[in-house]
JSON list of C-alpha atoms in Angstrom, two decimals:
[
{"chain": "A", "resi": 1, "resn": "MET", "atom": "CA", "xyz": [-35.53, -5.17, 29.89]},
{"chain": "A", "resi": 2, "resn": "THR", "atom": "CA", "xyz": [-32.50, -6.93, 29.23]},
{"chain": "A", "resi": 3, "resn": "ILE", "atom": "CA", "xyz": [-28.90, -5.97, 28.97]},
{"chain": "A", "resi": 4, "resn": "ALA", "atom": "CA", "xyz": [-27.81, -8.56, 26.27]},
{"chain": "A", "resi": 5, "resn": "LEU", "atom": "CA", "xyz": [-29.42, -10.09, 23.29]},
{"chain": "A", "resi": 6, "resn": "GLN", "atom": "CA", "xyz": [-28.37, -13.48, 22.45]},
{"chain": "A", "resi": 7, "resn": "ASN", "atom": "CA", "xyz": [-25.09, -13.60, 20.51]},
{"chain": "A", "resi": 8, "resn": "THR", "atom": "CA", "xyz": [-26.39, -14.91, 17.23]},
{"chain": "A", "resi": 9, "resn": "THR", "atom": "CA", "xyz": [-29.49, -12.69, 16.78]},
{"chain": "A", "resi": 10, "resn": "ALA", "atom": "CA", "xyz": [-26.89, -9.71, 17.73]},
{"chain": "A", "resi": 11, "resn": "ALA", "atom": "CA", "xyz": [-24.92, -10.75, 15.00]},
{"chain": "A", "resi": 12, "resn": "SER", "atom": "CA", "xyz": [-27.61, -11.42, 12.38]},
{"chain": "A", "resi": 13, "resn": "LEU", "atom": "CA", "xyz": [-28.88, -8.20, 13.49]},
{"chain": "A", "resi": 14, "resn": "GLY", "atom": "CA", "xyz": [-25.05, -6.64, 13.19]},
{"chain": "A", "resi": 15, "resn": "VAL", "atom": "CA", "xyz": [-24.55, -8.09, 9.43]},
{"chain": "A", "resi": 16, "resn": "GLN", "atom": "CA", "xyz": [-28.02, -6.80, 8.34]},
{"chain": "A", "resi": 17, "resn": "GLN", "atom": "CA", "xyz": [-26.78, -3.34, 8.81]},
{"chain": "A", "resi": 18, "resn": "LEU", "atom": "CA", "xyz": [-23.71, -3.78, 7.77]},
{"chain": "A", "resi": 19, "resn": "ALA", "atom": "CA", "xyz": [-25.32, -4.70, 4.19]},
{"chain": "A", "resi": 20, "resn": "SER", "atom": "CA", "xyz": [-27.80, -1.91, 4.16]},
{"chain": "A", "resi": 21, "resn": "ALA", "atom": "CA", "xyz": [-24.96, 0.33, 5.18]},
{"chain": "A", "resi": 22, "resn": "PHE", "atom": "CA", "xyz": [-22.00, -0.35, 2.87]},
{"chain": "A", "resi": 23, "resn": "SER", "atom": "CA", "xyz": [-24.14, -1.91, -0.29]},
{"chain": "A", "resi": 24, "resn": "PRO", "atom": "CA", "xyz": [-24.77, 1.98, -1.02]},
{"chain": "A", "resi": 25, "resn": "ALA", "atom": "CA", "xyz": [-21.03, 2.92, -0.72]},
{"chain": "A", "resi": 26, "resn": "PHE", "atom": "CA", "xyz": [-19.77, 0.02, -3.02]},
{"chain": "A", "resi": 27, "resn": "SER", "atom": "CA", "xyz": [-21.20, -1.63, -6.22]},
{"chain": "A", "resi": 28, "resn": "HIS", "atom": "CA", "xyz": [-19.49, -5.17, -5.14]},
{"chain": "A", "resi": 29, "resn": "LEU", "atom": "CA", "xyz": [-18.47, -6.45, -1.41]},
{"chain": "A", "resi": 30, "resn": "ARG", "atom": "CA", "xyz": [-18.39, -10.00, 0.38]},
{"chain": "A", "resi": 31, "resn": "ILE", "atom": "CA", "xyz": [-19.48, -10.17, 3.86]},
{"chain": "A", "resi": 32, "resn": "LEU", "atom": "CA", "xyz": [-18.23, -13.44, 5.84]},
{"chain": "A", "resi": 33, "resn": "ARG", "atom": "CA", "xyz": [-19.63, -14.52, 9.09]},
{"chain": "A", "resi": 34, "resn": "ASN", "atom": "CA", "xyz": [-18.14, -16.31, 12.04]},
{"chain": "A", "resi": 35, "resn": "LEU", "atom": "CA", "xyz": [-14.98, -16.73, 10.47]},
{"chain": "A", "resi": 36, "resn": "ILE", "atom": "CA", "xyz": [-12.30, -18.91, 12.75]},
{"chain": "A", "resi": 37, "resn": "ILE", "atom": "CA", "xyz": [-8.80, -18.35, 11.95]},
{"chain": "A", "resi": 38, "resn": "PRO", "atom": "CA", "xyz": [-6.02, -19.86, 13.91]},
{"chain": "A", "resi": 39, "resn": "MET", "atom": "CA", "xyz": [-3.97, -18.08, 17.13]},
{"chain": "A", "resi": 40, "resn": "PRO", "atom": "CA", "xyz": [-0.41, -18.29, 17.19]},
{"chain": "A", "resi": 41, "resn": "GLU", "atom": "CA", "xyz": [1.14, -21.14, 19.45]},
{"chain": "A", "resi": 42, "resn": "GLY", "atom": "CA", "xyz": [0.97, -20.69, 22.73]},
{"chain": "A", "resi": 43, "resn": "SER", "atom": "CA", "xyz": [-1.97, -18.57, 22.85]},
{"chain": "A", "resi": 44, "resn": "VAL", "atom": "CA", "xyz": [-4.52, -19.73, 25.65]},
{"chain": "A", "resi": 45, "resn": "VAL", "atom": "CA", "xyz": [-7.12, -20.32, 23.12]},
{"chain": "A", "resi": 46, "resn": "ARG", "atom": "CA", "xyz": [-5.93, -21.77, 19.45]},
{"chain": "A", "resi": 47, "resn": "THR", "atom": "CA", "xyz": [-8.59, -20.40, 17.75]},
{"chain": "A", "resi": 48, "resn": "ALA", "atom": "CA", "xyz": [-10.43, -16.69, 17.41]},
{"chain": "A", "resi": 49, "resn": "MET", "atom": "CA", "xyz": [-13.77, -16.18, 15.83]},
{"chain": "A", "resi": 50, "resn": "ILE", "atom": "CA", "xyz": [-14.46, -12.94, 14.04]},
{"chain": "A", "resi": 51, "resn": "ASP", "atom": "CA", "xyz": [-18.23, -12.02, 14.46]},
{"chain": "A", "resi": 52, "resn": "ALA", "atom": "CA", "xyz": [-18.22, -10.43, 10.56]},
{"chain": "A", "resi": 53, "resn": "VAL", "atom": "CA", "xyz": [-15.83, -9.64, 7.64]},
{"chain": "A", "resi": 54, "resn": "LEU", "atom": "CA", "xyz": [-16.53, -7.18, 5.30]},
{"chain": "A", "resi": 55, "resn": "VAL", "atom": "CA", "xyz": [-14.31, -7.23, 1.76]},
{"chain": "A", "resi": 56, "resn": "CYS", "atom": "CA", "xyz": [-14.76, -4.28, -0.40]},
{"chain": "A", "resi": 57, "resn": "GLU", "atom": "CA", "xyz": [-13.09, -2.21, -3.12]},
{"chain": "A", "resi": 58, "resn": "THR", "atom": "CA", "xyz": [-10.94, -0.39, -0.35]},
{"chain": "A", "resi": 59, "resn": "GLY", "atom": "CA", "xyz": [-9.67, -3.60, 1.90]},
{"chain": "A", "resi": 60, "resn": "ILE", "atom": "CA", "xyz": [-11.28, -6.11, 4.66]},
{"chain": "A", "resi": 61, "resn": "TYR", "atom": "CA", "xyz": [-12.90, -4.70, 7.97]},
{"chain": "A", "resi": 62, "resn": "LEU", "atom": "CA", "xyz": [-13.32, -6.86, 10.74]},
{"chain": "A", "resi": 63, "resn": "PHE", "atom": "CA", "xyz": [-16.37, -6.31, 13.08]},
{"chain": "A", "resi": 64, "resn": "GLU", "atom": "CA", "xyz": [-16.55, -7.56, 16.72]},
{"chain": "A", "resi": 65, "resn": "ILE", "atom": "CA", "xyz": [-20.21, -7.76, 17.60]},
{"chain": "A", "resi": 66, "resn": "LYS", "atom": "CA", "xyz": [-21.24, -7.14, 20.85]},
{"chain": "A", "resi": 67, "resn": "ALA", "atom": "CA", "xyz": [-24.79, -8.06, 21.96]},
{"chain": "A", "resi": 68, "resn": "TRP", "atom": "CA", "xyz": [-25.27, -5.20, 24.39]},
{"chain": "A", "resi": 69, "resn": "ARG", "atom": "CA", "xyz": [-28.64, -3.30, 24.69]},
{"chain": "A", "resi": 70, "resn": "ASN", "atom": "CA", "xyz": [-30.56, -0.71, 26.65]},
{"chain": "A", "resi": 71, "resn": "ALA", "atom": "CA", "xyz": [-27.31, 0.14, 28.65]},
{"chain": "A", "resi": 72, "resn": "PHE", "atom": "CA", "xyz": [-24.70, 2.65, 28.74]},
{"chain": "A", "resi": 73, "resn": "VAL", "atom": "CA", "xyz": [-21.08, 2.12, 27.77]},
{"chain": "A", "resi": 74, "resn": "TYR", "atom": "CA", "xyz": [-18.16, 3.42, 29.32]},
{"chain": "A", "resi": 75, "resn": "ARG", "atom": "CA", "xyz": [-14.70, 2.59, 30.59]},
{"chain": "A", "resi": 76, "resn": "LYS", "atom": "CA", "xyz": [-12.20, 3.57, 33.21]},
{"chain": "A", "resi": 77, "resn": "LYS", "atom": "CA", "xyz": [-8.76, 4.39, 32.25]},
{"chain": "A", "resi": 78, "resn": "SER", "atom": "CA", "xyz": [-5.92, 4.42, 34.67]},
{"chain": "A", "resi": 79, "resn": "GLU", "atom": "CA", "xyz": [-2.05, 4.97, 34.28]},
{"chain": "A", "resi": 80, "resn": "ALA", "atom": "CA", "xyz": [-0.74, 2.01, 35.79]},
{"chain": "A", "resi": 81, "resn": "ALA", "atom": "CA", "xyz": [-3.45, -0.55, 34.02]},
{"chain": "A", "resi": 82, "resn": "PRO", "atom": "CA", "xyz": [-5.77, -1.02, 30.89]},
{"chain": "A", "resi": 83, "resn": "PRO", "atom": "CA", "xyz": [-8.60, 0.42, 30.56]},
{"chain": "A", "resi": 84, "resn": "ARG", "atom": "CA", "xyz": [-11.80, -1.24, 32.14]},
{"chain": "A", "resi": 85, "resn": "TRP", "atom": "CA", "xyz": [-15.35, -1.47, 30.44]},
{"chain": "A", "resi": 86, "resn": "PHE", "atom": "CA", "xyz": [-18.70, -1.62, 31.91]},
{"chain": "A", "resi": 87, "resn": "LEU", "atom": "CA", "xyz": [-22.09, -1.94, 30.90]},
{"chain": "A", "resi": 88, "resn": "ARG", "atom": "CA", "xyz": [-24.84, -0.17, 33.20]},
{"chain": "A", "resi": 89, "resn": "LEU", "atom": "CA", "xyz": [-28.61, -1.19, 32.47]},
{"chain": "A", "resi": 90, "resn": "GLN", "atom": "CA", "xyz": [-30.51, 2.38, 32.05]},
{"chain": "A", "resi": 91, "resn": "GLY", "atom": "CA", "xyz": [-32.50, 3.06, 34.78]},
{"chain": "A", "resi": 92, "resn": "CYS", "atom": "CA", "xyz": [-30.28, 1.23, 37.46]},
{"chain": "A", "resi": 93, "resn": "SER", "atom": "CA", "xyz": [-27.20, 2.58, 39.45]},
{"chain": "A", "resi": 94, "resn": "ARG", "atom": "CA", "xyz": [-25.02, -0.63, 39.43]},
{"chain": "A", "resi": 95, "resn": "ALA", "atom": "CA", "xyz": [-22.86, -1.55, 36.69]},
{"chain": "A", "resi": 96, "resn": "ARG", "atom": "CA", "xyz": [-20.85, -5.16, 35.81]},
{"chain": "A", "resi": 97, "resn": "GLU", "atom": "CA", "xyz": [-17.55, -5.20, 34.00]},
{"chain": "A", "resi": 98, "resn": "VAL", "atom": "CA", "xyz": [-17.12, -6.64, 30.60]},
{"chain": "A", "resi": 99, "resn": "LYS", "atom": "CA", "xyz": [-14.08, -7.45, 28.76]},
{"chain": "A", "resi": 100, "resn": "ASP", "atom": "CA", "xyz": [-12.67, -4.96, 26.62]},
{"chain": "A", "resi": 101, "resn": "PRO", "atom": "CA", "xyz": [-13.83, -5.14, 23.23]},
{"chain": "A", "resi": 102, "resn": "ALA", "atom": "CA", "xyz": [-10.98, -3.01, 21.58]},
{"chain": "A", "resi": 103, "resn": "TRP", "atom": "CA", "xyz": [-8.70, -5.19, 22.68]},
{"chain": "A", "resi": 104, "resn": "GLN", "atom": "CA", "xyz": [-10.37, -8.65, 21.59]},
{"chain": "A", "resi": 105, "resn": "GLY", "atom": "CA", "xyz": [-10.47, -6.85, 18.26]},
{"chain": "A", "resi": 106, "resn": "GLY", "atom": "CA", "xyz": [-6.84, -5.32, 17.85]},
{"chain": "A", "resi": 107, "resn": "ARG", "atom": "CA", "xyz": [-5.88, -8.94, 19.21]},
{"chain": "A", "resi": 108, "resn": "LYS", "atom": "CA", "xyz": [-7.68, -10.77, 16.36]},
{"chain": "A", "resi": 109, "resn": "THR", "atom": "CA", "xyz": [-6.27, -7.77, 13.72]},
{"chain": "A", "resi": 110, "resn": "THR", "atom": "CA", "xyz": [-2.44, -8.20, 14.41]},
{"chain": "A", "resi": 111, "resn": "GLN", "atom": "CA", "xyz": [-3.21, -12.25, 14.11]},
{"chain": "A", "resi": 112, "resn": "LEU", "atom": "CA", "xyz": [-4.91, -12.12, 10.75]},
{"chain": "A", "resi": 113, "resn": "ARG", "atom": "CA", "xyz": [-2.87, -9.42, 9.35]},
{"chain": "A", "resi": 114, "resn": "SER", "atom": "CA", "xyz": [0.14, -11.67, 9.64]},
{"chain": "A", "resi": 115, "resn": "LEU", "atom": "CA", "xyz": [-1.69, -13.96, 7.66]},
{"chain": "A", "resi": 116, "resn": "LEU", "atom": "CA", "xyz": [-2.29, -11.77, 4.84]},
{"chain": "A", "resi": 117, "resn": "SER", "atom": "CA", "xyz": [-0.14, -9.75, 2.13]},
{"chain": "A", "resi": 118, "resn": "ASP", "atom": "CA", "xyz": [0.57, -6.51, 3.53]},
{"chain": "A", "resi": 119, "resn": "GLU", "atom": "CA", "xyz": [-0.76, -4.65, 0.27]},
{"chain": "A", "resi": 120, "resn": "LEU", "atom": "CA", "xyz": [-4.19, -5.31, 2.16]},
{"chain": "A", "resi": 121, "resn": "ARG", "atom": "CA", "xyz": [-6.07, -2.74, 4.01]},
{"chain": "A", "resi": 122, "resn": "LEU", "atom": "CA", "xyz": [-7.53, -4.22, 6.98]},
{"chain": "A", "resi": 123, "resn": "GLN", "atom": "CA", "xyz": [-8.95, -2.70, 9.85]},
{"chain": "A", "resi": 124, "resn": "TYR", "atom": "CA", "xyz": [-11.40, -3.17, 12.72]},
{"chain": "A", "resi": 125, "resn": "PHE", "atom": "CA", "xyz": [-14.47, -2.06, 14.32]},
{"chain": "A", "resi": 126, "resn": "VAL", "atom": "CA", "xyz": [-16.48, -2.84, 17.63]},
{"chain": "A", "resi": 127, "resn": "LEU", "atom": "CA", "xyz": [-19.99, -2.98, 16.37]},
{"chain": "A", "resi": 128, "resn": "LEU", "atom": "CA", "xyz": [-23.22, -2.57, 18.91]},
{"chain": "A", "resi": 129, "resn": "PRO", "atom": "CA", "xyz": [-26.12, -3.11, 16.77]},
{"chain": "A", "resi": 130, "resn": "CYS", "atom": "CA", "xyz": [-28.53, -3.68, 19.49]},
{"chain": "A", "resi": 131, "resn": "GLU", "atom": "CA", "xyz": [-31.25, -0.80, 20.50]},
{"chain": "A", "resi": 132, "resn": "GLY", "atom": "CA", "xyz": [-30.84, 1.65, 23.36]},
{"chain": "A", "resi": 133, "resn": "VAL", "atom": "CA", "xyz": [-27.11, 1.69, 23.58]},
{"chain": "A", "resi": 134, "resn": "GLU", "atom": "CA", "xyz": [-25.39, 4.79, 24.73]},
{"chain": "A", "resi": 135, "resn": "LEU", "atom": "CA", "xyz": [-21.34, 5.43, 24.65]},
{"chain": "A", "resi": 136, "resn": "GLU", "atom": "CA", "xyz": [-20.58, 7.86, 27.67]},
{"chain": "A", "resi": 137, "resn": "GLY", "atom": "CA", "xyz": [-17.18, 9.59, 27.95]},
{"chain": "A", "resi": 138, "resn": "VAL", "atom": "CA", "xyz": [-14.15, 9.19, 25.24]},
{"chain": "A", "resi": 139, "resn": "MET", "atom": "CA", "xyz": [-14.65, 5.85, 23.55]},
{"chain": "A", "resi": 140, "resn": "PRO", "atom": "CA", "xyz": [-12.01, 4.38, 21.07]},
{"chain": "A", "resi": 141, "resn": "ALA", "atom": "CA", "xyz": [-12.88, 5.53, 17.47]},
{"chain": "A", "resi": 142, "resn": "ALA", "atom": "CA", "xyz": [-13.69, 1.84, 16.45]},
{"chain": "A", "resi": 143, "resn": "VAL", "atom": "CA", "xyz": [-16.15, 1.30, 18.83]},
{"chain": "A", "resi": 144, "resn": "ILE", "atom": "CA", "xyz": [-19.15, 2.51, 16.66]},
{"chain": "A", "resi": 145, "resn": "THR", "atom": "CA", "xyz": [-23.54, 1.96, 16.89]},
{"chain": "A", "resi": 146, "resn": "GLN", "atom": "CA", "xyz": [-25.93, 1.21, 14.18]},
{"chain": "A", "resi": 147, "resn": "GLN", "atom": "CA", "xyz": [-26.03, 5.27, 13.40]},
{"chain": "A", "resi": 148, "resn": "ASP", "atom": "CA", "xyz": [-22.43, 5.07, 12.76]},
{"chain": "A", "resi": 149, "resn": "LEU", "atom": "CA", "xyz": [-22.25, 2.70, 9.97]},
{"chain": "A", "resi": 150, "resn": "PRO", "atom": "CA", "xyz": [-23.61, 4.61, 6.89]},
{"chain": "A", "resi": 151, "resn": "TYR", "atom": "CA", "xyz": [-20.96, 7.72, 8.04]},
{"chain": "A", "resi": 152, "resn": "ILE", "atom": "CA", "xyz": [-18.32, 4.88, 8.02]},
{"chain": "A", "resi": 153, "resn": "ALA", "atom": "CA", "xyz": [-19.12, 3.40, 4.92]},
{"chain": "A", "resi": 154, "resn": "ARG", "atom": "CA", "xyz": [-18.74, 6.59, 3.56]},
{"chain": "A", "resi": 155, "resn": "LEU", "atom": "CA", "xyz": [-15.62, 7.45, 5.42]},
{"chain": "A", "resi": 156, "resn": "VAL", "atom": "CA", "xyz": [-13.74, 4.20, 4.39]},
{"chain": "A", "resi": 157, "resn": "ARG", "atom": "CA", "xyz": [-14.37, 4.46, 0.73]},
{"chain": "A", "resi": 158, "resn": "ASN", "atom": "CA", "xyz": [-13.59, 7.95, 0.49]},
{"chain": "A", "resi": 159, "resn": "ASN", "atom": "CA", "xyz": [-10.56, 7.31, 2.58]},
{"chain": "A", "resi": 160, "resn": "GLY", "atom": "CA", "xyz": [-9.16, 4.55, 0.57]},
{"chain": "A", "resi": 161, "resn": "ARG", "atom": "CA", "xyz": [-10.42, 6.28, -2.86]},
{"chain": "A", "resi": 162, "resn": "THR", "atom": "CA", "xyz": [-8.20, 9.44, -2.09]},
{"chain": "A", "resi": 163, "resn": "ALA", "atom": "CA", "xyz": [-5.40, 8.43, -0.20]},
{"chain": "A", "resi": 164, "resn": "ARG", "atom": "CA", "xyz": [-4.68, 5.19, -2.10]},
{"chain": "A", "resi": 165, "resn": "THR", "atom": "CA", "xyz": [-1.84, 3.87, 0.55]},
{"chain": "A", "resi": 166, "resn": "TYR", "atom": "CA", "xyz": [-3.56, 0.60, -0.71]},
{"chain": "A", "resi": 167, "resn": "PRO", "atom": "CA", "xyz": [-4.25, -0.73, -4.01]},
{"chain": "A", "resi": 168, "resn": "LEU", "atom": "CA", "xyz": [-8.15, -0.74, -4.86]},
{"chain": "A", "resi": 169, "resn": "LEU", "atom": "CA", "xyz": [-9.91, -4.31, -5.17]},
{"chain": "A", "resi": 170, "resn": "ASP", "atom": "CA", "xyz": [-12.26, -4.81, -8.19]},
{"chain": "A", "resi": 171, "resn": "ALA", "atom": "CA", "xyz": [-14.82, -7.47, -8.35]},
{"chain": "A", "resi": 172, "resn": "GLY", "atom": "CA", "xyz": [-12.54, -10.06, -8.71]},
{"chain": "A", "resi": 173, "resn": "ALA", "atom": "CA", "xyz": [-9.79, -9.19, -6.21]},
{"chain": "A", "resi": 174, "resn": "ILE", "atom": "CA", "xyz": [-12.44, -8.83, -3.76]},
{"chain": "A", "resi": 175, "resn": "ASP", "atom": "CA", "xyz": [-13.94, -12.44, -4.28]},
{"chain": "A", "resi": 176, "resn": "ARG", "atom": "CA", "xyz": [-10.60, -13.85, -4.18]},
{"chain": "A", "resi": 177, "resn": "THR", "atom": "CA", "xyz": [-9.67, -12.07, -1.13]},
{"chain": "A", "resi": 178, "resn": "ALA", "atom": "CA", "xyz": [-12.86, -13.16, 0.38]},
{"chain": "A", "resi": 179, "resn": "GLN", "atom": "CA", "xyz": [-11.62, -17.01, -0.85]},
{"chain": "A", "resi": 180, "resn": "ARG", "atom": "CA", "xyz": [-8.12, -16.68, 0.52]},
{"chain": "A", "resi": 181, "resn": "LEU", "atom": "CA", "xyz": [-10.11, -15.60, 4.16]},
{"chain": "A", "resi": 182, "resn": "LEU", "atom": "CA", "xyz": [-11.73, -18.77, 3.68]},
{"chain": "A", "resi": 183, "resn": "ASP", "atom": "CA", "xyz": [-8.66, -20.85, 2.82]},
{"chain": "A", "resi": 184, "resn": "ILE", "atom": "CA", "xyz": [-7.03, -19.41, 6.38]},
{"chain": "A", "resi": 185, "resn": "GLN", "atom": "CA", "xyz": [-10.10, -20.86, 8.09]},
{"chain": "A", "resi": 186, "resn": "GLY", "atom": "CA", "xyz": [-9.63, -24.03, 6.05]},
{"chain": "A", "resi": 187, "resn": "GLY", "atom": "CA", "xyz": [-10.89, -26.92, 8.02]},
{"chain": "A", "resi": 188, "resn": "LEU", "atom": "CA", "xyz": [-11.74, -24.86, 11.52]},
{"chain": "A", "resi": 189, "resn": "SER", "atom": "CA", "xyz": [-14.94, -24.75, 12.69]},
{"chain": "A", "resi": 190, "resn": "LEU", "atom": "CA", "xyz": [-17.39, -22.78, 14.83]},
{"chain": "A", "resi": 191, "resn": "ASP", "atom": "CA", "xyz": [-17.69, -26.00, 17.05]},
{"chain": "A", "resi": 192, "resn": "GLU", "atom": "CA", "xyz": [-14.35, -26.56, 17.28]},
{"chain": "A", "resi": 193, "resn": "HIS", "atom": "CA", "xyz": [-13.25, -22.68, 18.68]},
{"chain": "A", "resi": 194, "resn": "MET", "atom": "CA", "xyz": [-16.54, -23.63, 20.72]},
{"chain": "A", "resi": 195, "resn": "GLN", "atom": "CA", "xyz": [-14.60, -26.55, 22.40]},
{"chain": "A", "resi": 196, "resn": "ASN", "atom": "CA", "xyz": [-11.69, -24.71, 22.50]},
{"chain": "A", "resi": 197, "resn": "CYS", "atom": "CA", "xyz": [-13.23, -22.05, 24.24]},
{"chain": "A", "resi": 198, "resn": "ARG", "atom": "CA", "xyz": [-14.79, -24.30, 26.58]},
{"chain": "A", "resi": 199, "resn": "GLU", "atom": "CA", "xyz": [-11.31, -25.92, 27.28]},
{"chain": "A", "resi": 200, "resn": "ARG", "atom": "CA", "xyz": [-10.22, -22.65, 28.36]},
{"chain": "A", "resi": 201, "resn": "SER", "atom": "CA", "xyz": [-12.73, -22.10, 30.87]},
{"chain": "A", "resi": 202, "resn": "GLU", "atom": "CA", "xyz": [-12.46, -25.20, 32.68]},
{"chain": "A", "resi": 203, "resn": "GLN", "atom": "CA", "xyz": [-8.47, -24.68, 32.65]},
{"chain": "A", "resi": 204, "resn": "ILE", "atom": "CA", "xyz": [-9.23, -21.61, 34.29]},
{"chain": "A", "resi": 205, "resn": "SER", "atom": "CA", "xyz": [-12.37, -23.03, 36.74]},
{"chain": "A", "resi": 206, "resn": "THR", "atom": "CA", "xyz": [-9.59, -25.77, 38.22]},
{"chain": "A", "resi": 207, "resn": "ARG", "atom": "CA", "xyz": [-7.03, -23.09, 38.44]},
{"chain": "A", "resi": 208, "resn": "TRP", "atom": "CA", "xyz": [-9.37, -21.95, 40.52]},
{"chain": "A", "resi": 209, "resn": "ASN", "atom": "CA", "xyz": [-10.82, -24.44, 42.51]},
{"chain": "A", "resi": 210, "resn": "GLY", "atom": "CA", "xyz": [-7.93, -25.79, 43.45]},
{"chain": "A", "resi": 211, "resn": "ALA", "atom": "CA", "xyz": [-6.25, -22.65, 44.81]},
{"chain": "A", "resi": 212, "resn": "GLY", "atom": "CA", "xyz": [-9.64, -22.27, 46.32]},
{"chain": "A", "resi": 213, "resn": "ALA", "atom": "CA", "xyz": [-8.76, -25.98, 47.91]},
{"chain": "A", "resi": 214, "resn": "ALA", "atom": "CA", "xyz": [-5.39, -25.02, 48.91]},
{"chain": "A", "resi": 215, "resn": "ALA", "atom": "CA", "xyz": [-6.19, -21.84, 50.71]},
{"chain": "A", "resi": 216, "resn": "ALA", "atom": "CA", "xyz": [-9.06, -23.27, 52.78]},
{"chain": "A", "resi": 217, "resn": "ALA", "atom": "CA", "xyz": [-6.49, -26.79, 53.77]},
{"chain": "A", "resi": 218, "resn": "GLY", "atom": "CA", "xyz": [-4.15, -23.68, 54.90]},
{"chain": "A", "resi": 219, "resn": "ILE", "atom": "CA", "xyz": [-6.38, -22.16, 56.91]},
{"chain": "A", "resi": 220, "resn": "GLY", "atom": "CA", "xyz": [-7.29, -25.65, 58.40]},
{"chain": "A", "resi": 221, "resn": "LEU", "atom": "CA", "xyz": [-4.13, -26.22, 59.52]},
{"chain": "A", "resi": 222, "resn": "GLN", "atom": "CA", "xyz": [-3.64, -22.63, 61.60]}
]
């Protein structure tokens, strides 16, 4: 068993599940894959990728899709530091630490919020679409599995229609909103985003290597 599928495979699976769960709840919707958005000046990476963006009658829903499978997902909380997230392969006692997906999704949502009209509902979820994933302990409500999707689709439909905090979107408004998201992406490409990520990784590697060399030199001088 493996602890993760390839990201592209998991993203394709997640998009299929989104379409299957949300189509019965909404007569018209748009799903955008791999939306690239610019990040604020001074960010460690100049761009960010949103795995899937669903636009429907009640607003815009962002999905951070994780390729984890056959694993228990849990987090450790402390008062002095942000939560730490871990995966433990089923049948194993050891776990490995992973980046906080809720923080990743929230950061992208905050940036996209600044680029869109305040009249649009904007909400994010972390979707774990692969088989064999179990959530342990108390997890954020935004973290969902495939089994949760039909319920989430009905929930966002009913809440949006009942609360009316934001205006509902007809088919034309849904298409215009999807186009607005594509306009935000503009000429940014997936290749460019991946290059930005590689440059950041190289910067971190160079920094650590430099620190290690300096420490070794210091030991040699003692």
